[in-house]
Short mmCIF file of C-alpha atoms in Angstrom, two decimals:
data_model
loop_
_atom_site.label_atom_id
_atom_site.label_comp_id
_atom_site.label_asym_id
_atom_site.label_seq_id
_atom_site.Cartn_x
_atom_site.Cartn_y
_atom_site.Cartn_z
CA ALA A 18 0.00 0.00 0.00
CA TRP A 19 2.35 2.74 -1.24
CA THR A 20 1.42 6.21 -0.06
CA GLY A 21 2.93 9.69 -0.12
CA ILE A 22 2.02 10.35 3.53
CA GLU A 23 4.73 12.36 5.29
CA LEU A 24 3.11 12.99 8.69
CA ILE A 25 0.48 11.34 10.88
CA SER A 26 -1.08 13.33 13.75
CA ASP A 27 -0.37 12.38 17.36
CA GLY A 28 -2.88 10.23 19.26
CA LEU A 29 -4.10 8.20 16.27
CA PHE A 30 -6.10 5.07 17.10
CA VAL A 31 -6.75 2.48 14.40
CA GLY A 32 -9.17 -0.28 15.41
CA GLY A 33 -8.05 -2.67 12.65
CA ASP A 34 -4.93 -2.96 10.50
CA LEU A 35 -2.67 -0.10 9.41
CA HIS A 36 -0.69 -0.78 6.22
CA LEU A 37 2.15 1.63 5.53
CA ASP A 38 4.33 -0.90 3.71
CA GLY A 39 6.47 0.66 1.02
CA CYS A 40 5.79 4.18 2.32
CA ARG A 41 8.91 6.15 1.39
CA SER A 42 7.92 9.58 2.76
CA LEU A 43 7.09 8.71 6.37
CA GLN A 44 10.10 8.39 8.71
CA SER A 45 8.45 8.27 12.13
CA LEU A 46 5.12 7.39 13.70
CA PRO A 47 3.05 9.65 15.95
CA LYS A 48 3.10 9.73 19.74
CA GLY A 49 0.28 7.76 21.32
CA LEU A 50 -0.29 5.53 18.27
CA LYS A 51 -2.41 2.47 19.02
CA VAL A 52 -3.25 -0.12 16.37
CA GLY A 53 -5.82 -2.81 17.23
CA GLY A 54 -4.76 -5.12 14.39
CA ASP A 55 -1.57 -5.47 12.37
CA LEU A 56 0.89 -2.63 11.70
CA ASN A 57 2.78 -3.30 8.48
CA LEU A 58 5.82 -1.11 7.78
CA LEU A 59 7.63 -3.59 5.50
CA ASN A 60 10.05 -1.88 3.08
CA SER A 61 9.22 1.59 4.40
CA GLU A 62 11.60 4.40 5.39
CA ILE A 63 10.48 4.33 9.06
CA ARG A 64 13.41 5.17 11.33
CA PHE A 65 11.71 5.73 14.71
CA LEU A 66 8.86 4.24 16.71
CA PRO A 67 7.18 6.21 19.50
CA GLU A 68 7.47 5.16 23.16
CA GLY A 69 4.44 3.26 24.36
CA LEU A 70 3.42 2.02 20.90
CA GLU A 71 0.80 -0.72 21.16
CA VAL A 72 -0.03 -3.10 18.32
CA GLY A 73 -2.75 -5.71 18.88
CA GLY A 74 -1.68 -7.93 15.99
CA ASP A 75 1.61 -8.34 14.10
CA LEU A 76 4.23 -5.59 13.80
CA ASN A 77 6.24 -5.98 10.61
CA LEU A 78 9.44 -3.90 10.47
CA GLU A 79 11.36 -6.12 8.03
CA ASN A 80 13.62 -4.27 5.59
CA THR A 81 13.23 -0.91 7.37
CA ASN A 82 15.81 1.51 8.76
CA ILE A 83 14.85 0.82 12.40
CA THR A 84 17.91 0.67 14.68
CA PHE A 85 16.21 0.59 18.10
CA LEU A 86 12.88 -0.25 19.70
CA PRO A 87 11.49 2.10 22.37
CA LYS A 88 10.58 1.32 25.96
CA GLY A 89 7.21 -0.22 26.61
CA LEU A 90 6.57 -1.58 23.12
CA LYS A 91 3.70 -4.08 23.17
CA VAL A 92 3.01 -6.40 20.25
CA GLY A 93 0.00 -8.72 20.57
CA VAL A 94 1.13 -11.35 18.08
CA ASP A 95 4.38 -11.58 16.04
CA LEU A 96 7.20 -9.01 15.80
CA PHE A 97 9.12 -9.15 12.51
CA LEU A 98 12.57 -7.52 12.67
CA ALA A 99 14.40 -9.83 10.25
CA TRP A 100 17.05 -8.21 8.06
CA THR A 101 16.99 -4.85 9.84
CA GLY A 102 19.91 -2.93 11.33
CA ILE A 103 18.34 -3.19 14.81
CA GLU A 104 21.00 -2.45 17.44
CA LEU A 105 18.99 -2.02 20.62
CA ILE A 106 15.71 -3.31 21.99
CA SER A 107 14.77 -1.26 25.04
CA ASP A 108 13.66 -2.90 28.28
CA GLY A 109 10.11 -4.10 28.80
CA LEU A 110 9.32 -5.48 25.34
CA PHE A 111 6.19 -7.68 25.26
CA VAL A 112 5.57 -9.99 22.29
CA GLY A 113 2.48 -12.23 22.46
CA GLY A 114 3.68 -14.41 19.58
CA ASP A 115 7.01 -14.99 17.84
CA LEU A 116 10.03 -12.67 17.63
CA HIS A 117 11.79 -12.84 14.25
CA LEU A 118 15.43 -11.66 14.44
CA ASP A 119 16.89 -13.59 11.51
CA GLY A 120 19.77 -11.72 9.88
CA CYS A 121 19.98 -9.04 12.60
CA ARG A 122 23.75 -8.63 12.60
CA SER A 123 23.88 -5.54 14.85
CA LEU A 124 21.80 -6.75 17.81
CA GLN A 125 24.08 -8.17 20.51
CA SER A 126 21.71 -8.83 23.41
CA LEU A 127 18.11 -9.24 24.43
CA PRO A 128 16.55 -6.66 26.77
CA LYS A 129 15.77 -7.00 30.44
CA GLY A 130 12.09 -7.44 31.12
CA LEU A 131 11.52 -9.22 27.79
CA LYS A 132 8.26 -11.17 27.74
CA LEU A 133 8.10 -13.41 24.68
CA LEU A 134 5.23 -15.90 24.61
CA GLY A 135 6.09 -17.50 21.26
CA ASP A 136 9.25 -18.64 19.51
CA LEU A 137 12.50 -16.73 18.96
CA GLU A 138 14.09 -16.95 15.50
CA ILE A 139 17.75 -15.88 15.36
CA ARG A 140 19.31 -17.56 12.30
CA GLU A 141 22.23 -15.61 10.81
CA SER A 142 22.28 -13.09 13.67
CA LEU A 143 24.86 -12.18 16.31
CA LEU A 144 22.57 -13.66 18.95
CA GLU A 145 23.71 -17.08 17.76
CA ASP A 146 26.94 -16.25 19.62
CA TYR A 147 25.10 -14.78 22.61
CA SER A 148 26.93 -15.02 25.94
CA ASP A 149 23.86 -15.81 28.06
CA LYS A 150 24.48 -19.49 28.85
CA GLU A 151 20.89 -20.20 29.91
CA LEU A 152 19.58 -18.76 26.66
CA LEU A 153 22.10 -20.72 24.61
CA LYS A 154 20.86 -23.98 26.18
CA MET A 155 17.38 -23.18 24.82
CA ILE A 156 18.44 -22.55 21.21
CA LYS A 157 17.66 -25.42 18.86
CA PRO A 158 20.07 -26.34 16.02
CA ASP A 159 17.74 -24.68 13.49
CA GLY A 160 18.14 -21.28 15.17
CA TYR A 161 14.89 -21.31 17.13
CA ILE A 162 13.97 -21.07 20.76
CA LYS A 163 10.61 -22.75 21.26
CA GLY A 164 8.00 -21.78 23.80
CA GLY A 165 8.80 -18.32 25.06
CA ILE A 166 11.16 -16.34 27.26
CA ILE A 167 10.60 -14.21 30.31
CA ARG A 168 13.77 -12.31 31.15
CA SER A 169 13.94 -10.24 34.33
#
């Protein structure tokens, strides 16, 4: 859904899905954004997410310029970060489904307070060499951690 949108007003609430995939003009999302369904930013120029962003469904950030995730991000289902330059995931991330970090070569650790209820995918990422021994015991040979993580 390509669009020439450059700015979205603060406090926007979308009850269903918000598709901004391929949007080349928009670089950040508004403060107070809440999306009841999926938020698709695939192949967009998004660089920043607002603190306190809540997405009821999937959040797809694959092939974006995102380098960090803000505090208090809540994703109801899956979070897709594969093949991004993500460097930092702030504390307190909640993901109700799977966390896709395949190909994330800049991310070196998982945040404190991470609540992941689904699987973790980390093929071809630096997390494959992660120093957290307990986490390493959970990683399957195919680059998955099955069944969730709660990290305090």
